[in-house]
Coordinates of C-alpha atoms and ligand atoms in Angstrom, one line a residue:
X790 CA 27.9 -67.5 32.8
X791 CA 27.5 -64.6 35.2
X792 CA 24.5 -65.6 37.7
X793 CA 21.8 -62.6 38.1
X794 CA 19.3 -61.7 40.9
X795 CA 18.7 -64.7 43.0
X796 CA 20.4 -67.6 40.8
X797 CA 22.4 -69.9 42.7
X798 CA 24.2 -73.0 42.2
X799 CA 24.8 -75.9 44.5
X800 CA 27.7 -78.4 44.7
X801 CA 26.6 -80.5 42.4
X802 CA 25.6 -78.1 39.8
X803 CA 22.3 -78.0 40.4
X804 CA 21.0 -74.6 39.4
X805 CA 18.1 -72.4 40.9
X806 CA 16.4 -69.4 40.7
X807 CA 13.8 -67.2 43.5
X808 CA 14.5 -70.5 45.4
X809 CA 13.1 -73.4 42.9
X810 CA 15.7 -75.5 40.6
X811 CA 15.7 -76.0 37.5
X812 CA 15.1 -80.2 37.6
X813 CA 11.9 -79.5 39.5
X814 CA 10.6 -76.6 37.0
X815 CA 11.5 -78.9 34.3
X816 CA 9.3 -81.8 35.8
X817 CA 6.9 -79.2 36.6
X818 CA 5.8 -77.3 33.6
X819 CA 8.3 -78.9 30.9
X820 CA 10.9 -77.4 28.2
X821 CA 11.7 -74.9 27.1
X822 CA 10.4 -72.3 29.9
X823 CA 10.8 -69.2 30.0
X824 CA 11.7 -68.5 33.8
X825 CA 11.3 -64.9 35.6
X826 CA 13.1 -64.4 38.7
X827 CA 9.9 -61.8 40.6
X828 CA 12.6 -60.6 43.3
X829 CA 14.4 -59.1 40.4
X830 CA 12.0 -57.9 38.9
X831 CA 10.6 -55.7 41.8
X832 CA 13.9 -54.8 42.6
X833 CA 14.8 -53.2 39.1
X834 CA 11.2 -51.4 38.8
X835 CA 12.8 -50.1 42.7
X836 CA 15.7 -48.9 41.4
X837 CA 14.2 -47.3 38.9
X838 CA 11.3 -45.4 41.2
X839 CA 13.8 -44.7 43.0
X840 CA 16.5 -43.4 41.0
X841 CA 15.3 -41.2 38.9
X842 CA 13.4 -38.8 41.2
X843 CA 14.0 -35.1 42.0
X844 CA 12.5 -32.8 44.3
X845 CA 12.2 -30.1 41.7
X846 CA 10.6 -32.3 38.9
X847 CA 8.3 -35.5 39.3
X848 CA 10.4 -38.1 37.7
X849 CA 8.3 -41.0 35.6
X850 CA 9.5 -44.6 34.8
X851 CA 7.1 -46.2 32.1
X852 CA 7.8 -49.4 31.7
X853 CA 8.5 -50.0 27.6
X854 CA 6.6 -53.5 27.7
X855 CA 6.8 -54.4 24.3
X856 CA 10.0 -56.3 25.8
X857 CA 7.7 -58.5 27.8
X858 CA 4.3 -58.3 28.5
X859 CA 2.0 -60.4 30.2
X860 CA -0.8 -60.0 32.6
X861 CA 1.2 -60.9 35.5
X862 CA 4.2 -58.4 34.2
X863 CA 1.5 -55.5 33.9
X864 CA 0.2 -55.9 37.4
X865 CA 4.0 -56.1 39.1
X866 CA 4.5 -53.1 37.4
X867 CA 1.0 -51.3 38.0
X868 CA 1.8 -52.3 41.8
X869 CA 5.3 -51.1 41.7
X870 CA 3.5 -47.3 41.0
X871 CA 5.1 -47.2 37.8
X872 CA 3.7 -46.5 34.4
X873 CA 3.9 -48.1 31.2
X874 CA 4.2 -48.2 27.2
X875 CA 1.8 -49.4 25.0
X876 CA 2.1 -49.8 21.1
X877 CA -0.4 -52.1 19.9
X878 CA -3.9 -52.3 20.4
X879 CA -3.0 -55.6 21.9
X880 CA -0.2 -54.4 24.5
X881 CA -3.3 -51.7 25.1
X882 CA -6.0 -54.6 25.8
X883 CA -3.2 -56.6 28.0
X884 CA -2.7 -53.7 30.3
X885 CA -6.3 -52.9 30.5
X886 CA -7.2 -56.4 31.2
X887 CA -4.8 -56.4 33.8
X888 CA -6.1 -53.7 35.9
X889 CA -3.6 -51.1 34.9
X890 CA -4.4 -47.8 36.2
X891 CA -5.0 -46.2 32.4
X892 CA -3.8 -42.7 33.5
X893 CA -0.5 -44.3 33.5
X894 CA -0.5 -45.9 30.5
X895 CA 1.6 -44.1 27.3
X896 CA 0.5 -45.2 23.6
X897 CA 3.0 -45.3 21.5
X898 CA 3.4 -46.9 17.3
X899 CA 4.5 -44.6 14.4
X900 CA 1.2 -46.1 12.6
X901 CA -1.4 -46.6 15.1
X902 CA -5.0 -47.3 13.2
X903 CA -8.3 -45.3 13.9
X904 CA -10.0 -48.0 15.1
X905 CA -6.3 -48.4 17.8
X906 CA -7.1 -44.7 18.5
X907 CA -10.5 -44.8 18.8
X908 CA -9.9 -48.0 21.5
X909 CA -7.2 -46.0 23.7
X910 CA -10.2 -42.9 24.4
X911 CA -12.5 -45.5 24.9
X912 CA -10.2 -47.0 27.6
X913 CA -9.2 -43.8 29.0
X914 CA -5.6 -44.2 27.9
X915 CA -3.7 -41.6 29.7
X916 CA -1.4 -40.0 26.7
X917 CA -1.0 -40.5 23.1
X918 CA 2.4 -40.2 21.8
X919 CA 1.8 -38.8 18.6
X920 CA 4.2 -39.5 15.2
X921 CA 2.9 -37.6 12.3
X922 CA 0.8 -35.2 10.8
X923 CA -1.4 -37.7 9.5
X924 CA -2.7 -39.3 13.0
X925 CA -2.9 -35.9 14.7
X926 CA -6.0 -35.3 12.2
X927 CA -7.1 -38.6 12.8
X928 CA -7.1 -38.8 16.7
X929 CA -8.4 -35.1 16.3
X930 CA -11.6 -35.6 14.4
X931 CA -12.0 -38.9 16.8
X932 CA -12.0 -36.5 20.1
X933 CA -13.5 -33.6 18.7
X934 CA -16.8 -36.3 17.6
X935 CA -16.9 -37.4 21.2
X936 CA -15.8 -33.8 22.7
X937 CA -12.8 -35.2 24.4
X938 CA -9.2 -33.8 25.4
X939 CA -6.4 -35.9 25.5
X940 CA -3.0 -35.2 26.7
X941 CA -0.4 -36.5 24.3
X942 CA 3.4 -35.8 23.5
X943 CA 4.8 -35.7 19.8
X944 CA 7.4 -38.0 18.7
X945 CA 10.6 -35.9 17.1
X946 CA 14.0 -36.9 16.0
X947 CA 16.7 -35.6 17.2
X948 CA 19.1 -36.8 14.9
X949 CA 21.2 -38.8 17.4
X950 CA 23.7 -41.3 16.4
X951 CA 24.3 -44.1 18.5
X952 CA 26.6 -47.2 18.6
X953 CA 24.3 -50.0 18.4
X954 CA 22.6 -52.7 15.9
X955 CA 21.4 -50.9 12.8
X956 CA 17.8 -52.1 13.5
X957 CA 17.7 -50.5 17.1
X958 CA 18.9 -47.4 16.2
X959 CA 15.8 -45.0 16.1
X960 CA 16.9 -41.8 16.1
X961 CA 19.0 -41.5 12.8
X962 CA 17.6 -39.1 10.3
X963 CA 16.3 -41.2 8.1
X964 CA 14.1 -43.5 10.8
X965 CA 11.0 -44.3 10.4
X966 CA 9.9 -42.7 13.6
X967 CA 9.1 -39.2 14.8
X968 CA 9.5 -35.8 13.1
X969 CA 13.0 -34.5 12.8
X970 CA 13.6 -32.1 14.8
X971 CA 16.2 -30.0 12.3
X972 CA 12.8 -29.5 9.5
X973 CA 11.4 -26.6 9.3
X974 CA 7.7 -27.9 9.2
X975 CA 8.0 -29.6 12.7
X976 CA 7.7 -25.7 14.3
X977 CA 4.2 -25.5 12.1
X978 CA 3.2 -29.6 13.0
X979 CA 3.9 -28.5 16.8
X980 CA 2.0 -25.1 16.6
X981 CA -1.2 -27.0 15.2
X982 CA -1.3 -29.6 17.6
X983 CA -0.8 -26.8 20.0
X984 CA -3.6 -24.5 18.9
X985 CA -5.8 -27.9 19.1
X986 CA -7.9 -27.7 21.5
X987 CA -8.9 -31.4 21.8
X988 CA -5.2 -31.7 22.8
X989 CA -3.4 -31.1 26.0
X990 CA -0.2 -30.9 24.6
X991 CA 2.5 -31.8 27.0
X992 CA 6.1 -32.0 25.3
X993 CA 8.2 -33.8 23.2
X994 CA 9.5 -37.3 23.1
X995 CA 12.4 -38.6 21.8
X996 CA 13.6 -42.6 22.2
X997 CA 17.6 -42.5 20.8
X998 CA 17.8 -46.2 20.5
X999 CA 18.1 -49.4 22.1
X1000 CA 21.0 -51.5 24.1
X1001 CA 23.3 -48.3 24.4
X1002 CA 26.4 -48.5 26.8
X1003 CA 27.4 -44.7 26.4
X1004 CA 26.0 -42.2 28.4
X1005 CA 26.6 -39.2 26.6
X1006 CA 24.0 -39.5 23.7
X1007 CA 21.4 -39.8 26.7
X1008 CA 22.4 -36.2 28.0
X1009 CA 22.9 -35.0 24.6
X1010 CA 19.6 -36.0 23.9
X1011 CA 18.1 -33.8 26.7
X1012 CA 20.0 -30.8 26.3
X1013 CA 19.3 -31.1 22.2
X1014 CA 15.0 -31.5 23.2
X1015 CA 15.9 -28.5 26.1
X1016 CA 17.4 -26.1 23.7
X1017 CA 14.5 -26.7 20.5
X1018 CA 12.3 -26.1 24.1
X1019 CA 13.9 -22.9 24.6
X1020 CA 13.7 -22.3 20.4
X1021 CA 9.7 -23.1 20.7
X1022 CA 8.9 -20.1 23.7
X1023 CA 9.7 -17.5 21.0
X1024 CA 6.5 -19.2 19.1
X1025 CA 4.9 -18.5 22.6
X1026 CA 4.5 -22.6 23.1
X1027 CA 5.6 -24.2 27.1
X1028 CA 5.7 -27.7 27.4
X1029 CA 4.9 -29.1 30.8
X1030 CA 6.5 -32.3 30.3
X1031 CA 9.3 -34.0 28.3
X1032 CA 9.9 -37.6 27.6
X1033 CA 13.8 -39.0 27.2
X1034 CA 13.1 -42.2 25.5
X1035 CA 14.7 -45.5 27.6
X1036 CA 17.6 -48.1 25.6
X1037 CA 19.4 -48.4 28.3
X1038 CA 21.9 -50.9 27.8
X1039 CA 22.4 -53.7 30.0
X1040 CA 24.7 -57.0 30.1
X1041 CA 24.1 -60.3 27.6
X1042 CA 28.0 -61.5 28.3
X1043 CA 31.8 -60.4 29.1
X1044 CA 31.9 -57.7 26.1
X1045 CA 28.9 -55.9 27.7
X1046 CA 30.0 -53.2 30.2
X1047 CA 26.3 -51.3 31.0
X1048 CA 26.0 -47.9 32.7
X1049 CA 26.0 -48.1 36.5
X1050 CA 22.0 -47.2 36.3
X1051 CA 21.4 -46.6 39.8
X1052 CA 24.2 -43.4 39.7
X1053 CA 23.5 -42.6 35.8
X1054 CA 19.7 -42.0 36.7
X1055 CA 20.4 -39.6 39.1
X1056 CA 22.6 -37.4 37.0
X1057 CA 20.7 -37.5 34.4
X1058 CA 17.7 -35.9 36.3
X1059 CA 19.9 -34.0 38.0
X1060 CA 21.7 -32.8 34.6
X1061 CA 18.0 -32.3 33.3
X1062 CA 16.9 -30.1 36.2
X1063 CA 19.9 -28.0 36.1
X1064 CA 20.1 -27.0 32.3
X1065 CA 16.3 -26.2 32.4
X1066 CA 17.0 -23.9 35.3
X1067 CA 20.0 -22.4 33.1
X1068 CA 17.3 -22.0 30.1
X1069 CA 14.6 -20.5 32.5
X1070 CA 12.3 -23.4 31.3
X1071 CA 10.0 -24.7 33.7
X1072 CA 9.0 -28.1 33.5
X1073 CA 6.4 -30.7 35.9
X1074 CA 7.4 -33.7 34.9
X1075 CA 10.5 -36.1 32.8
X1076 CA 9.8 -39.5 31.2
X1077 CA 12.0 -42.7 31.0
X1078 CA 10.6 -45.3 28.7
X1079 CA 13.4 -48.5 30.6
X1080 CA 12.3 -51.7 28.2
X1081 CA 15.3 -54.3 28.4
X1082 CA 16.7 -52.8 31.1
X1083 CA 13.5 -53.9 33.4
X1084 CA 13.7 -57.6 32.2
X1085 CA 16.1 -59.1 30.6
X1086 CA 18.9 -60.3 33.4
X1087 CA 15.5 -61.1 35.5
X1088 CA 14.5 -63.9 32.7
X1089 CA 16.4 -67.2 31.6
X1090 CA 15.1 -69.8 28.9
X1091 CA 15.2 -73.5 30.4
X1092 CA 15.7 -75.9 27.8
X1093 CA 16.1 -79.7 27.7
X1094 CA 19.4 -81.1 25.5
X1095 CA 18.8 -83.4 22.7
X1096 CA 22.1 -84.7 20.7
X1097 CA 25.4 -83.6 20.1
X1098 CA 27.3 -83.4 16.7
X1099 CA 31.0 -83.2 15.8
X1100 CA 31.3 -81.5 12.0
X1101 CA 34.5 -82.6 9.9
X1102 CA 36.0 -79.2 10.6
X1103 CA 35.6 -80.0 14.3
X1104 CA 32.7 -77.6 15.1
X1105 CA 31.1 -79.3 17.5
X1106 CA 27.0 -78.4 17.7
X1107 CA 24.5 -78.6 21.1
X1108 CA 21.2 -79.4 20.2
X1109 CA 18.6 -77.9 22.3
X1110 CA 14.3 -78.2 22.4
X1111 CA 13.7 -75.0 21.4
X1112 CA 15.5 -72.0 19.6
X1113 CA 15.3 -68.9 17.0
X1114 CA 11.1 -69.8 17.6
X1115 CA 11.8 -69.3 21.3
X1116 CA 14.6 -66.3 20.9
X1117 CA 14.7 -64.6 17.6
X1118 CA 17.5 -61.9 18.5
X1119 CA 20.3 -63.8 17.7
X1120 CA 19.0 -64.5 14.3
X1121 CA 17.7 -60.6 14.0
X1122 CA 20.7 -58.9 15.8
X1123 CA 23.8 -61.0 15.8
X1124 CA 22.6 -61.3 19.9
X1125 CA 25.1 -63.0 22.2
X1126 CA 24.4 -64.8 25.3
X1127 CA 25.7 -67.0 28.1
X1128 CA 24.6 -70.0 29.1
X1129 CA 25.4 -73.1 31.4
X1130 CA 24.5 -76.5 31.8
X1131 CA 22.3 -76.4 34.7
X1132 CA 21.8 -79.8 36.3
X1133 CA 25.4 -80.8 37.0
X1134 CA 28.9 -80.2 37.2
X1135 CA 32.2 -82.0 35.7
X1136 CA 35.1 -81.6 35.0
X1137 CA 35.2 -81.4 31.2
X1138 CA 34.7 -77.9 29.1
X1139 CA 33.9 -78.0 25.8
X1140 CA 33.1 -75.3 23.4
X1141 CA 30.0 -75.9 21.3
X1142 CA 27.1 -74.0 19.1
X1143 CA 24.1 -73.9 20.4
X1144 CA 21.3 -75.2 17.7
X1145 CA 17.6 -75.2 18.1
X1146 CA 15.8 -77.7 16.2
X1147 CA 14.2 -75.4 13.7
X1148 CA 14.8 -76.1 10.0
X1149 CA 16.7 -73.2 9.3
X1150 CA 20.6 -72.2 8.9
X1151 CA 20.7 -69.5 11.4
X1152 CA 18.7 -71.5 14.3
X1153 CA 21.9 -70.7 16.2
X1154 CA 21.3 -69.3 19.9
X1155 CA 25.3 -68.9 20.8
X1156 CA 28.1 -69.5 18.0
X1157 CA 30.9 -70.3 20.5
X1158 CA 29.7 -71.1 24.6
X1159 CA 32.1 -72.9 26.9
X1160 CA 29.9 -75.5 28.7
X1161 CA 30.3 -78.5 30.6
X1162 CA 30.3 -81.4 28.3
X1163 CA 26.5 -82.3 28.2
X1164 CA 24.7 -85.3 27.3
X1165 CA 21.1 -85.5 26.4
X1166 CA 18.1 -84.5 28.7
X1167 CA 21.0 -82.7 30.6
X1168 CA 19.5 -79.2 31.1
X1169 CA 20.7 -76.0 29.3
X1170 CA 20.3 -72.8 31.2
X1171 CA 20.5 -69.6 28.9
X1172 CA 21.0 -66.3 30.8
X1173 CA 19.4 -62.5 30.1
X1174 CA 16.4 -63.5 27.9
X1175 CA 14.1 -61.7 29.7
X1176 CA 13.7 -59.3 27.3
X1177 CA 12.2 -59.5 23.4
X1178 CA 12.3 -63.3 23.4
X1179 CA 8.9 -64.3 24.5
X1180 CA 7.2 -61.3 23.1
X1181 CA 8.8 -61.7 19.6
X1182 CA 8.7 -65.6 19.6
X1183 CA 6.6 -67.3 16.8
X1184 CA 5.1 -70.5 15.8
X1185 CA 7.4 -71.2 13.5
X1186 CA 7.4 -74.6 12.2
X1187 CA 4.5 -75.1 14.3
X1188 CA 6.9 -75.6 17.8
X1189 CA 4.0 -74.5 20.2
X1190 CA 4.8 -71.4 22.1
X1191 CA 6.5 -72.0 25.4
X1192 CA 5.2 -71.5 29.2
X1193 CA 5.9 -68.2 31.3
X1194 CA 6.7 -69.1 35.0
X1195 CA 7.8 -66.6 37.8
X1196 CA 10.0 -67.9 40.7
X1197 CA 10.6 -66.2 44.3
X1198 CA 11.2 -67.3 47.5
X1199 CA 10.9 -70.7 46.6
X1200 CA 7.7 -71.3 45.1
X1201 CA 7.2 -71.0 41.6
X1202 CA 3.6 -70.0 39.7
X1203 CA 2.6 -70.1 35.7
X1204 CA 2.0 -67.0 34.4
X1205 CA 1.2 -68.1 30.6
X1206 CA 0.5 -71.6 29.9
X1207 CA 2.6 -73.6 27.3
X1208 CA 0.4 -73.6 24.1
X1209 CA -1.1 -76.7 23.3
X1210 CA -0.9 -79.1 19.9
X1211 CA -4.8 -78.0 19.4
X1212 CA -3.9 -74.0 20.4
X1213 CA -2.0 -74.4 17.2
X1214 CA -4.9 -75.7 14.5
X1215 CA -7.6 -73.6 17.3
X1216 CA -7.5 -70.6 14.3
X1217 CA -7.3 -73.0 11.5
X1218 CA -10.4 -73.3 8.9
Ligands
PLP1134 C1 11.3 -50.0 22.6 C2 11.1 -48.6 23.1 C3 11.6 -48.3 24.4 C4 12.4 -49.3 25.2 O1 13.7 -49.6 24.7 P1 14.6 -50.5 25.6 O2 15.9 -50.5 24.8 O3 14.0 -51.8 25.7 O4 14.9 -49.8 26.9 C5 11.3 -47.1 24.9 N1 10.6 -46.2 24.2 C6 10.1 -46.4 23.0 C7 9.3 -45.4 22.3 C8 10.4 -47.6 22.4 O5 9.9 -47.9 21.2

């Protein structure tokens, strides 16, 4: 297992993380945990701030935090001077409720309700992304009642194909999200919401998909938005802004190999800058939406081991405290992940499956993991799950949901309690 941010291991196997090992977080606040190294954390939304600036253009990093939200994740953000994603009225309360500075925040969801929209001018959300015809009337009639503006962005499609998972690919034709950029009534849909005044209308958006290794689609997607920018002056319409989407790609195990980010985000705004000089296009500000890319090598699920099984075919199965309830990707995406056994070392590797203890097939968190042979209550450490595992997790077969905890500098602090036996029946009648 490759070790991330401030992991360490000592001689005797002993794993820890920000300082604080994983026997004492286990005594500490149980299994499974979800465990969030804070150094890292900080340092990636660094990198980012950092990375993708220009003098010529303000350079924005919204954090996309349907990959993990929490109220302790919205203020290290918020205090990093980033900005962030919303697409729920419940990612839009958490961020509130946090303290978030509002004009930062970016709402997002290709269905987003009245009563969603009507919450986000009530909390002074700083910029609608809008998806379709149908919620610019809405959130127009909403503003024009109160006599509001709001600055917002439209959601297009530019047609992109990437090589990813089917389900994270976004920008294909035939998505669900945004307006493609190739029909001929986008130019109309963009000339209304242009003409509105209730709207300051700052650019497009476009999100190409997720976990992408490749960095050409992300320049082809800003010279595509740059040239339909150029296209849109002859209707007398200048955007202001633009907004490139994030799925960055970043590494699970061995087969990964992610962009260099620190040197991609550079060119990129670089490469940005220069072919809307080229196009005489003048623009204030750029967008990066980063979701995994924040999180997920910052984050590691702690969990306790229960028995081992030997198959007749000689499969040989891990059984662990948690699972697909915990960390639904591998189920929904074919995921892969490392993992180690994280309270001691010997001498003997074995190859085993990784089960959770959910009654279903596919409760498989790694098919094939070379670990040290492991007994029970030995501890499994599972690497990279900082990213869609606690914010997609469920209740399923009533496991209760597990604890947040961030470690740094040796001290560790809750961030979201384990839920309880009576959380569980608390919405019950
Ligand atoms: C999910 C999402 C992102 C973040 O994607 P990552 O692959 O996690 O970086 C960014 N923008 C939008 C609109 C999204 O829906």
């Amino acid at each position: 297992m490759k070790f991330h941010g401030t992991m360490t291991q000592d001689k005797d196997g002993l794993v820890s993380i920000g300082g604080v090992d994983v026997q004492t977080l286990k005594e500490t606040y149980g299994t499974p945990l979800y465990i969030y190294d804070e150094k890292m954390l900080e340092d990636n939304a660094m990198m980012f701030k950092n990375s993708f600036k220009h003098d010529a253009i303000q350079g924005i990093v919204a954090y996309a935090s349907k990959a993990f939200l929490t109220l302790a994740m919205a203020r290290l953000i918020n205090d990093a001077g980033l900005s962030i994603d919303v697409a729920s009225e419940g990612e839009l309360y958490t961020v509130y409720k946090a303290g978030f500075d509002m004009s930062r925040v970016y709402f997002h969801g290709n269905n987003k309700t009245p009563h969603e929209l009507a919450l986000a001018i009530e909390l002074k959300c700083g910029h609608i992304i809008l998806d379709n015809e149908h919620e610019v009337d809405l959130l127009s009639d909403l503003l024009s009642e109160q006599s509001k503006q709001m600055n917002v962005y439209l959601r297009v499609n530019p047609g992109i194909d990437v090589l990813t998972h089917d389900y994270i690919k976004t920008s294909k034709l035939d998505s669900k999200f945004g307006v493609g950029l190739e029909e001929a009534s986008t130019i109309d849909l963009i000339k209304k919401i242009y003409e509105n005044d209730n709207f300051n209308f700052k650019g497009l958006h476009a999100h190409i998909g997720s976990q992408i290794h490749q960095e050409e689609p992300f320049f082809e997607n800003v010279s595509t938005l740059l040239k339909y920018y150029k296209t849109l002056e002859t209707h007398g319409i200048h955007f202001s802004g633009i907004n490139i989407g994030g799925g960055f790609g970043i590494y699970y195990t061995k087969d990964d190999k992610p962009i260099d980010l620190k040197v991609f985000l550079k060119n990129l705004i670089d490469y940005l800058v220069s072919n809307a000089k080229y196009l005489d296009l003048k623009l204030d500000e750029v967008i990066i939406e980063p979701g995994r890319s924040m999180v997920s090598n910052a984050g590691s699920t702690l969990y306790t081991v229960g028995s081992t099984k030997l198959t007749p075919s000689g499969k040989e199965y891990i059984f662990i405290d948690g699972g697909m309830s915990d960390n639904p990707r591998v189920a929904l995406y074919q995921a892969e992940y490392e993992a180690i056994i994280a309270n001691r070392n010997n001498t003997e590797y074995k190859s085993y499956a990784i089960a959770g203890k959910l009654c279903e097939s596919g409760d498989i968190l790694s098919h094939d993991t070379l670990l040290n042979e492991a007994s029970p209550d030995d501890l499994l450490l599972m690497s990279s799950t900082g990213a869609y595992t606690y914010s997609m997790s469920s209740n399923y077969n009533r496991l209760t949901r597990p604890a947040v905890v961030f470690v740094k500098e040796g001290q560790s602090r809750l961030v979201v309690k384990r839920q309880t036996l009576d959380d569980l029946i608390g919405w019950d009648l």
